[in-house]
Short mmCIF file of C-alpha atoms in Angstrom, two decimals:
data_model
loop_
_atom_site.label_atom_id
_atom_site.label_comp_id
_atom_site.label_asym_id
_atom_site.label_seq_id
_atom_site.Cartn_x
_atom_site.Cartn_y
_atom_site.Cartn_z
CA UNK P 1 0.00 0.00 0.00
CA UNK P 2 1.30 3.59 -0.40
CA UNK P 3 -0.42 6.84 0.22
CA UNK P 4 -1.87 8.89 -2.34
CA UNK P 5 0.51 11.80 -3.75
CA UNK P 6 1.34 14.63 -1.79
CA UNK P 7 4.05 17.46 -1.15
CA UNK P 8 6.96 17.34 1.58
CA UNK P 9 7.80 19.69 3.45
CA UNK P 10 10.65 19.40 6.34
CA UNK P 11 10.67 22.81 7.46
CA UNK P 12 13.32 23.82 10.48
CA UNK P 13 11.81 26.28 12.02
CA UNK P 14 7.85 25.99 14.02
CA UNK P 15 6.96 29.13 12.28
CA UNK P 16 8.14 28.06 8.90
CA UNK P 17 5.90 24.87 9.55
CA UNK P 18 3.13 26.86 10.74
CA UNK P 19 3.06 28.93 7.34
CA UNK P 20 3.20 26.23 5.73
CA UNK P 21 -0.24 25.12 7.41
CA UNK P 22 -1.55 28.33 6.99
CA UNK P 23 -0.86 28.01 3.28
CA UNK P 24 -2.39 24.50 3.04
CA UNK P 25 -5.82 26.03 3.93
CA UNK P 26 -6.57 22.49 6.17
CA UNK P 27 -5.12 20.19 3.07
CA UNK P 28 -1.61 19.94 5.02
CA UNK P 29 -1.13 17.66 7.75
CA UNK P 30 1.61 17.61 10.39
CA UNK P 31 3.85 14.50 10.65
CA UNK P 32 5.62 13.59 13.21
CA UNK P 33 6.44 10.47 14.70
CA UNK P 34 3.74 8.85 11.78
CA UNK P 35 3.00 5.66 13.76
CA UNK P 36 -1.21 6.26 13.19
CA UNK P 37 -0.71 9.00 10.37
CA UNK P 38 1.34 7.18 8.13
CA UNK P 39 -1.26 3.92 8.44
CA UNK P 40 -4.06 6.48 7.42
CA UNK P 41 -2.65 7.81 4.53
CA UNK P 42 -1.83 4.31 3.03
CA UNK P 43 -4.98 2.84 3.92
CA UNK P 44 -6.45 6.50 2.27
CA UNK P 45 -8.31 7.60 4.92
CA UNK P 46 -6.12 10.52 5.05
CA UNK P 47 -5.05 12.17 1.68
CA UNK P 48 -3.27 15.88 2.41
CA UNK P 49 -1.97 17.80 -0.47
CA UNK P 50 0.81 18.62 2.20
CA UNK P 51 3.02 16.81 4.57
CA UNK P 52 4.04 19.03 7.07
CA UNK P 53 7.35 16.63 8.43
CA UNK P 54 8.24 18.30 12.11
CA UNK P 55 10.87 16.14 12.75
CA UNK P 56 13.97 18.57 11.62
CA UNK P 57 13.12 21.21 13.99
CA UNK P 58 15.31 20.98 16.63
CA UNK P 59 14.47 21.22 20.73
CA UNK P 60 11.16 19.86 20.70
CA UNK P 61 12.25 16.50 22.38
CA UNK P 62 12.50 17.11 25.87
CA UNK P 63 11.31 16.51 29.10
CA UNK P 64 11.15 18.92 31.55
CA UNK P 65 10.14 19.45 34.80
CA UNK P 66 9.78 22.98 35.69
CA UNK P 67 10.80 24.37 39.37
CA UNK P 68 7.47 24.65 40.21
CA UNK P 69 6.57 21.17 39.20
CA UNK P 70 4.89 21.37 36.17
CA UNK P 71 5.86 18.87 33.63
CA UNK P 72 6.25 19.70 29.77
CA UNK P 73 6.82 17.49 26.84
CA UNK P 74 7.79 18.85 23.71
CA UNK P 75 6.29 17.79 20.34
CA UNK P 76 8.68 15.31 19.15
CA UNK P 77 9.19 13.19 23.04
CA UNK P 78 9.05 9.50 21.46
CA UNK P 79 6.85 7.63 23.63
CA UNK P 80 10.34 5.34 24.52
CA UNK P 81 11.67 8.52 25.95
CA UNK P 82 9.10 8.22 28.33
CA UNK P 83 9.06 4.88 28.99
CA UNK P 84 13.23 5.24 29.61
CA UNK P 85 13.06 8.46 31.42
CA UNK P 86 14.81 7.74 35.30
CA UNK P 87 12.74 11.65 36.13
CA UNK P 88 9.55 10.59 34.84
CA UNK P 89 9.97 7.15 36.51
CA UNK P 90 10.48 8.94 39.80
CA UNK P 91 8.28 11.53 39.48
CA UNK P 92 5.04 10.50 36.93
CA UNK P 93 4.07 7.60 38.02
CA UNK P 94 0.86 7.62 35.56
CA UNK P 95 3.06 8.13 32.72
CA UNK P 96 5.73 5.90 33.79
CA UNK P 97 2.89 3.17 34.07
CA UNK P 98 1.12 3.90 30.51
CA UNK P 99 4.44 4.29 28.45
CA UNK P 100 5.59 0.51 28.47
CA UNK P 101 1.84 -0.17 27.21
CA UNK P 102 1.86 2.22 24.74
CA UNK P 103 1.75 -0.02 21.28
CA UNK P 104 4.73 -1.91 20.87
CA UNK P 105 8.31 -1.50 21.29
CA UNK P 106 9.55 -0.60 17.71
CA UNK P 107 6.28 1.57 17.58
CA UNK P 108 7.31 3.25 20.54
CA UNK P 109 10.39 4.12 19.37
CA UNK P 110 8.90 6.33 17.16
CA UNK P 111 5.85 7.48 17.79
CA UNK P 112 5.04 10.84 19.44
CA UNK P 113 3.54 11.76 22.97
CA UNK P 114 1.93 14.71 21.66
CA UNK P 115 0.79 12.98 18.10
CA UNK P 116 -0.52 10.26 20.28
CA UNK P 117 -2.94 12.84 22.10
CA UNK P 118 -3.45 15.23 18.79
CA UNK P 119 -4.58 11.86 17.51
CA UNK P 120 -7.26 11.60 19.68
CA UNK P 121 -8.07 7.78 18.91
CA UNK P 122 -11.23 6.40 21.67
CA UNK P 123 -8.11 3.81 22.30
CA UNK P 124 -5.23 6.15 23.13
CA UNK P 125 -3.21 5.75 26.24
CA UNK P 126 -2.19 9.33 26.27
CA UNK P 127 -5.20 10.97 25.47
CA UNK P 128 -6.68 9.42 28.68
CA UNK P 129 -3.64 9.74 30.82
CA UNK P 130 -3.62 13.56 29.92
CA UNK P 131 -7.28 14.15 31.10
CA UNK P 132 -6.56 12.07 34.20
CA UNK P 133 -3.68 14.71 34.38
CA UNK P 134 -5.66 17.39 34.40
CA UNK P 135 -3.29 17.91 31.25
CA UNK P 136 -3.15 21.21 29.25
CA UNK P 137 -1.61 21.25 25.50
CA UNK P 138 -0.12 24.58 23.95
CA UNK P 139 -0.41 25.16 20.37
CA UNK P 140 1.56 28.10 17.97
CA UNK P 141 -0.65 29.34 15.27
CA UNK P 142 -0.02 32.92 13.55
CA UNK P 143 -1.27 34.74 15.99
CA UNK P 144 0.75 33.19 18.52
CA UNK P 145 0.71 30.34 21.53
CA UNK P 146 -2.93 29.37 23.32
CA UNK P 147 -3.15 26.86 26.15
CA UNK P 148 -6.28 24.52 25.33
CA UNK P 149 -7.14 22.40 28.85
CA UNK P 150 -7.94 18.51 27.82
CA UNK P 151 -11.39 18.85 28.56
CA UNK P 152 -11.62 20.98 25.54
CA UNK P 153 -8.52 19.52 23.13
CA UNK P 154 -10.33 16.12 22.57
CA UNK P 155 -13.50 16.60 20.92
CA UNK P 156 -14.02 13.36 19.74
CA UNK P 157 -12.87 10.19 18.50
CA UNK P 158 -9.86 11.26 15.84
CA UNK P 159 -10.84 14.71 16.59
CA UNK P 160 -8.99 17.78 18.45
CA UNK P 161 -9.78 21.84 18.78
CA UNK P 162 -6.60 22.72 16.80
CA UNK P 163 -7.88 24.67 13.90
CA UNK P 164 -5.63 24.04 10.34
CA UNK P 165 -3.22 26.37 11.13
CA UNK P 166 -1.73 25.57 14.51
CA UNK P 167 0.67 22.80 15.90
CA UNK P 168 0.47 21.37 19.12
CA UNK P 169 4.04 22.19 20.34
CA UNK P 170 3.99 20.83 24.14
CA UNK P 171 1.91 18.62 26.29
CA UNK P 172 1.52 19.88 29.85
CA UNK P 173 0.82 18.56 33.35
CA UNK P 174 0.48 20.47 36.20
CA UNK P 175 2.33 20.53 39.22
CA UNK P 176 1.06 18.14 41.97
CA UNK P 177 0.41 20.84 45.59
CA UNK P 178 1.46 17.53 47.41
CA UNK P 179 2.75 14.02 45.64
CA UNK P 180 1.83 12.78 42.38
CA UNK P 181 0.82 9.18 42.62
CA UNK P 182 -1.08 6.76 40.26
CA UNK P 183 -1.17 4.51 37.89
CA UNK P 184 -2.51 2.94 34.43
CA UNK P 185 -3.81 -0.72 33.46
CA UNK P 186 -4.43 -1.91 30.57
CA UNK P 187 -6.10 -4.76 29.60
CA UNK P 188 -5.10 -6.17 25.50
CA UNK P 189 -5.52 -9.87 24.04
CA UNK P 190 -1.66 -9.40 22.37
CA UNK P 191 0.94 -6.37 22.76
CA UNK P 192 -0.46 -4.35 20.12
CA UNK P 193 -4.16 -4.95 19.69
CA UNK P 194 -6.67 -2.47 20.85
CA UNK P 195 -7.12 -2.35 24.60
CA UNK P 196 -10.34 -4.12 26.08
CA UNK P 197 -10.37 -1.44 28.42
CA UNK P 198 -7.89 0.61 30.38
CA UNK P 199 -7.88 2.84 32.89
CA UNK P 200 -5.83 5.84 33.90
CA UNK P 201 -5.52 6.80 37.27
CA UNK P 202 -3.77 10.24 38.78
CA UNK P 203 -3.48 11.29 42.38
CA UNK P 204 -2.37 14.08 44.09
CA UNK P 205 -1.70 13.51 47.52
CA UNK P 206 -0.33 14.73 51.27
CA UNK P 207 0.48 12.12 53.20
CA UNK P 208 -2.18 9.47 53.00
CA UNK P 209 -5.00 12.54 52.32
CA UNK P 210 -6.07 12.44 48.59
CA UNK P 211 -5.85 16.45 47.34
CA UNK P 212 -6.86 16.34 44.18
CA UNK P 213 -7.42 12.93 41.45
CA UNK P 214 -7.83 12.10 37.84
CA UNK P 215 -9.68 9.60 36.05
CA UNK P 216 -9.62 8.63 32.66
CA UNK P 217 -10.78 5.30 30.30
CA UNK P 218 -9.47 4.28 26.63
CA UNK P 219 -11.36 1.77 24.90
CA UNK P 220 -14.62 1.74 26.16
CA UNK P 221 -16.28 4.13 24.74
CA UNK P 222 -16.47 6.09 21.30
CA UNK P 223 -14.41 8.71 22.54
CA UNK P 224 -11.81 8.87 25.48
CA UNK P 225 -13.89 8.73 28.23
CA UNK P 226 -13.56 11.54 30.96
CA UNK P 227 -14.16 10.18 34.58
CA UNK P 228 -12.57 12.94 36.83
CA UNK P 229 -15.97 13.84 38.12
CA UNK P 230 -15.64 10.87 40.03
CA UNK P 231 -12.47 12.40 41.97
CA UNK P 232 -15.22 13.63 44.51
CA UNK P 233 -15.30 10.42 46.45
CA UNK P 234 -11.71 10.85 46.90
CA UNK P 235 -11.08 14.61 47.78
CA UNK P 236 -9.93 15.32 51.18
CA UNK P 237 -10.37 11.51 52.22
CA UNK P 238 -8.00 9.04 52.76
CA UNK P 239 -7.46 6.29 50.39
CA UNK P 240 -9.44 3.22 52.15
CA UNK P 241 -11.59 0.06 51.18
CA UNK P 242 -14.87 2.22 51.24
CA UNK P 243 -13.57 5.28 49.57
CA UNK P 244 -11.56 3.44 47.03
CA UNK P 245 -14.76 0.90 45.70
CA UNK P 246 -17.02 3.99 45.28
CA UNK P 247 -14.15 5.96 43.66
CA UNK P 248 -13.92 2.90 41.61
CA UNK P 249 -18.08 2.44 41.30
CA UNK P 250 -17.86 6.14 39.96
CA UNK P 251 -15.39 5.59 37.56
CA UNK P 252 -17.12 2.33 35.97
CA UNK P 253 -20.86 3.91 35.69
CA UNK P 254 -19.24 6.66 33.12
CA UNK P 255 -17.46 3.71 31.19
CA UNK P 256 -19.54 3.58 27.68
CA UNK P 257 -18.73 0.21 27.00
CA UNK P 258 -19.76 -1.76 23.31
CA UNK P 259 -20.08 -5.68 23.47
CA UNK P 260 -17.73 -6.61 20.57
CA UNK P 261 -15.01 -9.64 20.24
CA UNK P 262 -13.01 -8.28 23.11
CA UNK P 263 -15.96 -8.86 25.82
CA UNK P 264 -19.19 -7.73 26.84
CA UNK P 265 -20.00 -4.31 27.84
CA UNK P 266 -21.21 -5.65 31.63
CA UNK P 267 -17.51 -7.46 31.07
CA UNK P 268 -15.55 -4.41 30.36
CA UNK P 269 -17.14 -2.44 32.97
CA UNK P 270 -16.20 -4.83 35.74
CA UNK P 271 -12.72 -4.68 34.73
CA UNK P 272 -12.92 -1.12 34.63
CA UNK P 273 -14.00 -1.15 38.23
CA UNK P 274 -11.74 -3.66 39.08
CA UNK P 275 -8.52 -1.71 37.36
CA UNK P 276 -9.47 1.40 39.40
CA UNK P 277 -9.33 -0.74 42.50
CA UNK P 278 -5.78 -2.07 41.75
CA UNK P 279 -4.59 1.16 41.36
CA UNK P 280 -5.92 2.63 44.07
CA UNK P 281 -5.22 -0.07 46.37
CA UNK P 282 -1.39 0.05 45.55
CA UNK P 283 -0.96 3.58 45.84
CA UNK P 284 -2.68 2.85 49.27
CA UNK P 285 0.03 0.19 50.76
CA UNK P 286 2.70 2.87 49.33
CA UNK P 287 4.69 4.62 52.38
CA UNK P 288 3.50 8.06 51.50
CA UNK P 289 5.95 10.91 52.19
CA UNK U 1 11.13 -5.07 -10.36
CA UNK U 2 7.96 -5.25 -8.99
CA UNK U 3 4.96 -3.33 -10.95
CA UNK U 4 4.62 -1.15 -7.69
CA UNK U 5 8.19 0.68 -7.83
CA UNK U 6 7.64 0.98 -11.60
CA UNK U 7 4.06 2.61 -10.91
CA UNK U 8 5.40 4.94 -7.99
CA UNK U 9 8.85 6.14 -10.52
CA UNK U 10 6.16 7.09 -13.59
CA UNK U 11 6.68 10.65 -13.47
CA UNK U 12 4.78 12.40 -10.64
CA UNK U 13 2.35 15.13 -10.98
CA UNK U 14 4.00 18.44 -12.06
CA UNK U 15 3.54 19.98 -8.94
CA UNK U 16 5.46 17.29 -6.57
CA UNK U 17 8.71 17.36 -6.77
CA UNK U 18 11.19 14.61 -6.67
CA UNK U 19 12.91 14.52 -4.11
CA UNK U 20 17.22 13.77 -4.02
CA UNK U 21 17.81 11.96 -1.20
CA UNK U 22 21.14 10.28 0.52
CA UNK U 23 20.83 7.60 2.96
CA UNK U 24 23.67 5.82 5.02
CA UNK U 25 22.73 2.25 4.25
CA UNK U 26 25.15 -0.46 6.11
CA UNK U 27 27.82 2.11 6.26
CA UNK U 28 27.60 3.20 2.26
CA UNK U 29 25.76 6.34 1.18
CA UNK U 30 23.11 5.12 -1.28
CA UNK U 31 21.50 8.46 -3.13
CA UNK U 32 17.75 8.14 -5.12
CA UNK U 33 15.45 10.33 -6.55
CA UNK U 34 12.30 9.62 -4.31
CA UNK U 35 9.16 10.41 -4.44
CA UNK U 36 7.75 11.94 -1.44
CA UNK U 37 5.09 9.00 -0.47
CA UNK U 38 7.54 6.34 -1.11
CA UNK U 39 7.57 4.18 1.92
CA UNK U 40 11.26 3.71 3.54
CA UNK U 41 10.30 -0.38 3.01
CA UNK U 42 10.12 0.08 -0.77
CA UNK U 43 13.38 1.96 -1.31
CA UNK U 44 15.37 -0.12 0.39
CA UNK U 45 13.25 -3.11 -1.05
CA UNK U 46 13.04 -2.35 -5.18
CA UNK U 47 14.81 0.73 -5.15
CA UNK U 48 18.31 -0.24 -3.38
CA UNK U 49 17.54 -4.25 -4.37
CA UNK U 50 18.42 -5.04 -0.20
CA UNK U 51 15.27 -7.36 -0.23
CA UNK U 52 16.24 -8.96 3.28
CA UNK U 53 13.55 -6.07 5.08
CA UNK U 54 10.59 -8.10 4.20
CA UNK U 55 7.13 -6.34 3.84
CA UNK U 56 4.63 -8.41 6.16
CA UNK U 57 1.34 -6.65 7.12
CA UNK U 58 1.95 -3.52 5.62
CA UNK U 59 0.36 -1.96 8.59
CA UNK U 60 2.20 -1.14 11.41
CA UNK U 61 1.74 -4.38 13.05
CA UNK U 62 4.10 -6.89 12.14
CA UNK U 63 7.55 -5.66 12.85
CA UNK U 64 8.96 -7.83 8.85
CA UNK U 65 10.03 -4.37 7.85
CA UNK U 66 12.06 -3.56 10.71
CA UNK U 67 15.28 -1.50 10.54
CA UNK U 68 17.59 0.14 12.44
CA UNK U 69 17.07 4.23 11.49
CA UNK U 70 19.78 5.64 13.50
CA UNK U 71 20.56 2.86 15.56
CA UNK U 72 16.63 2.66 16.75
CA UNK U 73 14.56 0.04 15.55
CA UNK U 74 11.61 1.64 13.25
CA UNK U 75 9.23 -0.11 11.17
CA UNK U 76 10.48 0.77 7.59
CA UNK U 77 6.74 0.38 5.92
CA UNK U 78 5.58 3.24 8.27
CA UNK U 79 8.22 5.90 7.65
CA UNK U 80 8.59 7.48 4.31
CA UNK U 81 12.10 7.56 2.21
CA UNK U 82 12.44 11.42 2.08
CA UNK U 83 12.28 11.05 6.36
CA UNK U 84 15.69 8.99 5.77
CA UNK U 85 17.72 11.80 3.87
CA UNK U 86 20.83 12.06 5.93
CA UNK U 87 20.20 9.25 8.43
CA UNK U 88 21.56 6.17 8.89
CA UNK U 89 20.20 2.83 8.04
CA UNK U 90 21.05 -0.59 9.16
CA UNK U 91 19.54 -3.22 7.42
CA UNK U 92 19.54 -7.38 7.67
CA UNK U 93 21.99 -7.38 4.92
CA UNK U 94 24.17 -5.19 7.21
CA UNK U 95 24.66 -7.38 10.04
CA UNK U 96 27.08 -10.30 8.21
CA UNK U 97 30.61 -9.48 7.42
CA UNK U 98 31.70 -11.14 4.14
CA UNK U 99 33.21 -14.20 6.09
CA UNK U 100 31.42 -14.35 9.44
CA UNK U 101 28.19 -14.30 10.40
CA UNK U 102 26.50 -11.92 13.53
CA UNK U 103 25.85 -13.71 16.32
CA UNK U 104 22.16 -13.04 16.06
CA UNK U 105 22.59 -15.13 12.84
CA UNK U 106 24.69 -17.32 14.28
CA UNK U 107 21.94 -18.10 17.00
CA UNK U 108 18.88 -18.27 14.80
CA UNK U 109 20.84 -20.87 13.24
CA UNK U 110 22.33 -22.76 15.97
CA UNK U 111 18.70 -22.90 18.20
CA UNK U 112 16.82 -23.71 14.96
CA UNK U 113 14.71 -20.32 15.10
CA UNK U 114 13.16 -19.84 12.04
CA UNK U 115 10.78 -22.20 9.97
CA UNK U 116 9.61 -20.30 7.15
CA UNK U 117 11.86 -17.26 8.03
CA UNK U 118 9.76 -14.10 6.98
CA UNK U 119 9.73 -12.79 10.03
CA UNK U 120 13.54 -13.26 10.52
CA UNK U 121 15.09 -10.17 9.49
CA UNK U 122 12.81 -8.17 11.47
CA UNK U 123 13.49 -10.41 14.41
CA UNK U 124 16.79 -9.75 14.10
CA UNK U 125 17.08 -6.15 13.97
CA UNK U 126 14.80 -5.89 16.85
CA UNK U 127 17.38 -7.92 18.72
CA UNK U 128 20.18 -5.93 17.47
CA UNK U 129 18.33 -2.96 19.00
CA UNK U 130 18.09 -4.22 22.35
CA UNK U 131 21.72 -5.87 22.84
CA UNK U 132 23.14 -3.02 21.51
CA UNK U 133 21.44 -1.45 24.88
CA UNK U 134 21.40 -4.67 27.17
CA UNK U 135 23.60 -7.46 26.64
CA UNK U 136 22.36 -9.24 29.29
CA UNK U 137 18.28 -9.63 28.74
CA UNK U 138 16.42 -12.11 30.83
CA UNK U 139 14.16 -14.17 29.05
CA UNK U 140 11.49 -11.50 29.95
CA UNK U 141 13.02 -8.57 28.62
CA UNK U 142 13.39 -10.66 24.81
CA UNK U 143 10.10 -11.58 24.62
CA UNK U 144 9.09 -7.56 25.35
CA UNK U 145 11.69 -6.28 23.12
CA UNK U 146 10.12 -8.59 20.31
CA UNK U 147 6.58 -8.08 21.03
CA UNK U 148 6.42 -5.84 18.20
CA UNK U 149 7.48 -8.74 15.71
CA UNK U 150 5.20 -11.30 14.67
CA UNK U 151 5.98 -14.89 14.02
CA UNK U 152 3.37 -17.18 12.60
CA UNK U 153 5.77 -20.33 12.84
CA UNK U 154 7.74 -20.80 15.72
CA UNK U 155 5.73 -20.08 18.84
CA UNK U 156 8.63 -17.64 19.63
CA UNK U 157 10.44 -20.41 21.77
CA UNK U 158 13.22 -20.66 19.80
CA UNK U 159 13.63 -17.05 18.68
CA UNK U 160 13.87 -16.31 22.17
CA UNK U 161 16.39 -18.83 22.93
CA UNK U 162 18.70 -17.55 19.81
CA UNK U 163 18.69 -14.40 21.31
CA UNK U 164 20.17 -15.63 24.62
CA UNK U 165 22.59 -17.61 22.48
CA UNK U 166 23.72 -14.49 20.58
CA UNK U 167 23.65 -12.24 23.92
CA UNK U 168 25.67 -15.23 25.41
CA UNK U 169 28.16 -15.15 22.56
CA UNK U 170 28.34 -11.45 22.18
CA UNK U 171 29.55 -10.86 26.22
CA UNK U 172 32.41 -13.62 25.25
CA UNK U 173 33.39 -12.01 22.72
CA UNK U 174 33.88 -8.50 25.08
CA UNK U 175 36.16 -10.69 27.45
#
C-alpha cells in the first residue's frame, strides 16, 4: 500500500511549519512520529496535499520538569523517551505506568507523545492519561501560543480543537500541591491490539489525604472517556476500602462500554472497576511521604 | 522489479517534486530520486535491491520491515524515504561481514529459530536494538523487546532462545 501523492515539506523552524499550514488552507497535515498517520494515509483515509514533516526542527524533544513542578513534553518526546526516562519514573508515576503499554516497542520508538494525544483515537493511552492529568496542550498558530485544557482539546474520536493552522508544540501537566501518585492498566488480548479497556488513574496527595485525582478510560467508549468527576469520592479523604470501591463504582458507571469480540459491555465495565481498585489499592500500601 | 516501484517512478504530478535523497545504508551512502510517499520499506526493497527487510502486514503491526534508522529500531513500511535523507540505516543485509556471520545469525541458526523465516530479518534487527542497549536480557526482557514482531511459525520459543545464544556469545566475545 502507499499513500496517495502529496508534497513534503521538512521545514526547520515551528513558524516556517506553521506557514506552511496556513498556506495549506486544512489540506496539510503535520507528521511527526507517523505511527497512526502514516497507516491512514496508506490505507487513504487521510489524503493531504501537504506533509508538514516536524521532525527537523530541533528542541522539541525534551522533558522537563519545571521548578514549580509542572511537567512539559515537547512535540517530538518519542513515547520510549518516556518509557526510559529515570525523572519521569520517579516523578510520573501515571506516565511511567502507561508508556511501556503504549503499542509496541519498535512503535514506541517512534511514535510521538503529543501525536498520540493530537490523535485523539477512543483507544489512546495518552489521550486518557492527559485528562486524568488534568493535562493542558499549547499550540503556535499565527497569531501566537494558546493553552487549550484537555477537557476541551479532545473533541471526539480522531478529533482535536486545533484549527488548520496551529501545531500542538507541548503537552503539559500540572504541578502536583502535594505528591503525584497513580497509575494505568491496561487490559489487550496481544501487545499491540486495541485495549479491552484501560484505565488511567492520577493522584495528588499529602500524606495518605487524597488532594486532588484524575480519572480517565481508553477503549470503552467512542471517545476517550472523561471520569474525573468521580475524583469527589476521593477529595480530602484518605485512600481506604470504602472510599476506594465507590471511587472505583464512579469511575465504571461513566465507562460507555460496546459488546464486541473483546468482551461484553457488563464485562468491560467490571474490569474497569476492578482496574481502578488495583490502582488505588497500591498507591494505598505505598509509604506516603 | 515489482509493478509497484515501476508505478510509484512514472513521473509524478507536475507539482510534486522529486525529491534527491542520501541515505547511510550499512555504512555506504546510497542516493535516489524519491518520491515523497515512497515508503522507507520500498526503497530499500526495489529501489536499493536489499530485499532482506521483508514487507509483512503492511500496517504497522508486524515488525517484517524492521530497521535500524539511526541505531533505533523503526518499522520501515511506516516511515517514508524522504524522512531517511541524511540518516543512517542498518539493514539485515548489514549485520554479516563477508566471512562471518553476527551472532544473532549465528543463533537463529544454531537454536533452529526460524521455519519459514519471513519474520527473521525483522526479528533480528529488533534484537540488534536491544543488545546493543542490554547485553544481558532475561528471558522476559526478549520476549518484550520482540513483542512488536510477529511470528506465525515458531511459537517464539526458539527465537527467544537464539537471542540468549547471541547475547551469550556477544559478552564472550567482550572478554
Amino acid at each position: 500500500m502507499y499513500p496517495s501523492r502529496f508534497k513534503y515539506e521538512s521545514p526547520k523552524t515551528i513558524v516556517e511549519a506553521i506557514k506552511l499550514l496556513d498556506a495549506g488552507k486544512g489540506d496539510a497535515k503535520v507528521l511527526a512520529g507517523g505511527q497512526s498517520l502514516v497507516p491512514m494515509l496508506k490505507l487513504r483515509f487521510a489524503f493531504p496535499d501537504q506533509i508538514v514533516d516536524i521532525n527537523n526542527i530541533p528542541g522539541l524533544d525534551y522533558i522537563r520538569f519545571d521548578a514549580d513542578g509542572s511537567l512539559h513534553i515537547g512535540a517530538l518526546v518519542r513515547h520510549e523517551h518516556l518509557e526510559k526516562s529515570v525523572e519521569i519514573s520517579m516523578r510520573q508515576p501515571t506516565i511511567a505506568a502507561a508508556a511501556p503499554l503504549v503499542a509496541d516497542p519498535i512503535v514506541r520508538a517512534r511514535g510521538t507523545f503529543v501525536g498520540s494525544v493530537c490523535h485523539a483515537d477512543p483507544q489512546g493511552d495518552w489521550a486518557a492519561t492527559m485528562i486524568a492529568l488534568h493535562g493542558s496542550i499549547v499550540v503556535q498558530g499565527p497569531k501566537g501560543k494558546r493553552t487549550i485544557a484537555m477537557k476541551d482539546f479532545v473533541l471526539g474520536p480522531y478529533a482535536n480543537s486545533l484549527n488548520y493552522n496551529e501545531i500542538a508544540i507541548e503537552a503539559v501537566i500540572p504541578a502536583p500541591k502535594g505528591v503525584a501518585r497513580g497509575g494505568y492498566l491496561k487490559l489487550e488480548r496481544r501487545v499491540g491490539d486495541f485495549a479491552t479497556a484501560s484505565v488511567a488513574v492520577a493522584l495528588d496527595m499529602s500524606g495518605d489525604t487524597v488532594l486532588n485525582a484524575g480519572f480517565a478510560l481508553a477503549g470503552v467508549g467512542g471517545k476517550t472517556i472523561d471520569a474525573n468527576e468521580a475524583a469527589s469520592a476521593l477529595i480530602g479523604q484518605k485512600l481506604t476500602e470504602a472510599t476506594i470501591a465507590k471511587a472505583a463504582q464512579l469511575v465504571a458507571a461513566l465507562a460507555e462500554p460496546r459488546t464486541d469480540h473483546r468482551g461484553s459491555a457488563e464485562y468491560k465495565r467490571h474490569i474497569v472497576e476492578t482496574f481502578v481498585k488495583r490502582i488505588l489499592v497500591a498507591n494505598s500500601a505505598q509509604k506516603v511521604a | 522489479m515489482s509493478s509497484l516501484y515501476e508505478e510509484i517512478n512514472t513521473p509524478p504530478a507536475s507539482d510534486i517534486p522529486v525529491r534527491r535523497v542520501t541515505i547511510n545504508v550499512n555504512g555506504e551512502a546510497r542516493t535516489a530520486n524519491v518520491e515523497p510517499r515512497l515508503l522507507l520499506a520500498h526503497l530499500l526493497r526495489q529501489g536499493f535491491k536489499l530485499t532482506g527487510t521483508h514487507t509483512g502486514c503492511d500496517t504497522t503491526n508486524c515488525g517484517a520491515c524492521t530497521v535500524l534508522f539511526d541505531g533505533r529500531p523503526i518499522k520501515s513500511c511506516t516511515m517514508f524515504a524522504v524522512q531517511a535523507d541524511g540518516h543512517d540505516v542498518q539493514t539485515v543485509e548489514g549485520l554479516a561481514s563477508a566471512s562471518e556471520l553476527h551472532p544473532l545469525q549465528e543463533g537463529f541458526k544454531q537454536e533452529h529459530a526460524l521455519q519459514c523465516g519471513f519474520c527473521t530479518p525483522g526479528m533480528m534487527m529488533a534484537a540488534k536494538a536491544l543488545l546493543e542497549e542490554n547485553l544481558n536480557p532475561t528471558e522476559d526482557e526478549i520476549r518484550w523487546a520482540l513483542s512488536g514482531n510477529l511470528c506465525r511459525c515458531t511459537g517464539y520459543q526458539n527465537i527467544v532462545k537464539a537471542v540468549l545464544w547471541a547475547a551469550e556469545k556477544m559478552r564472550a566475545e567482550l572478554n
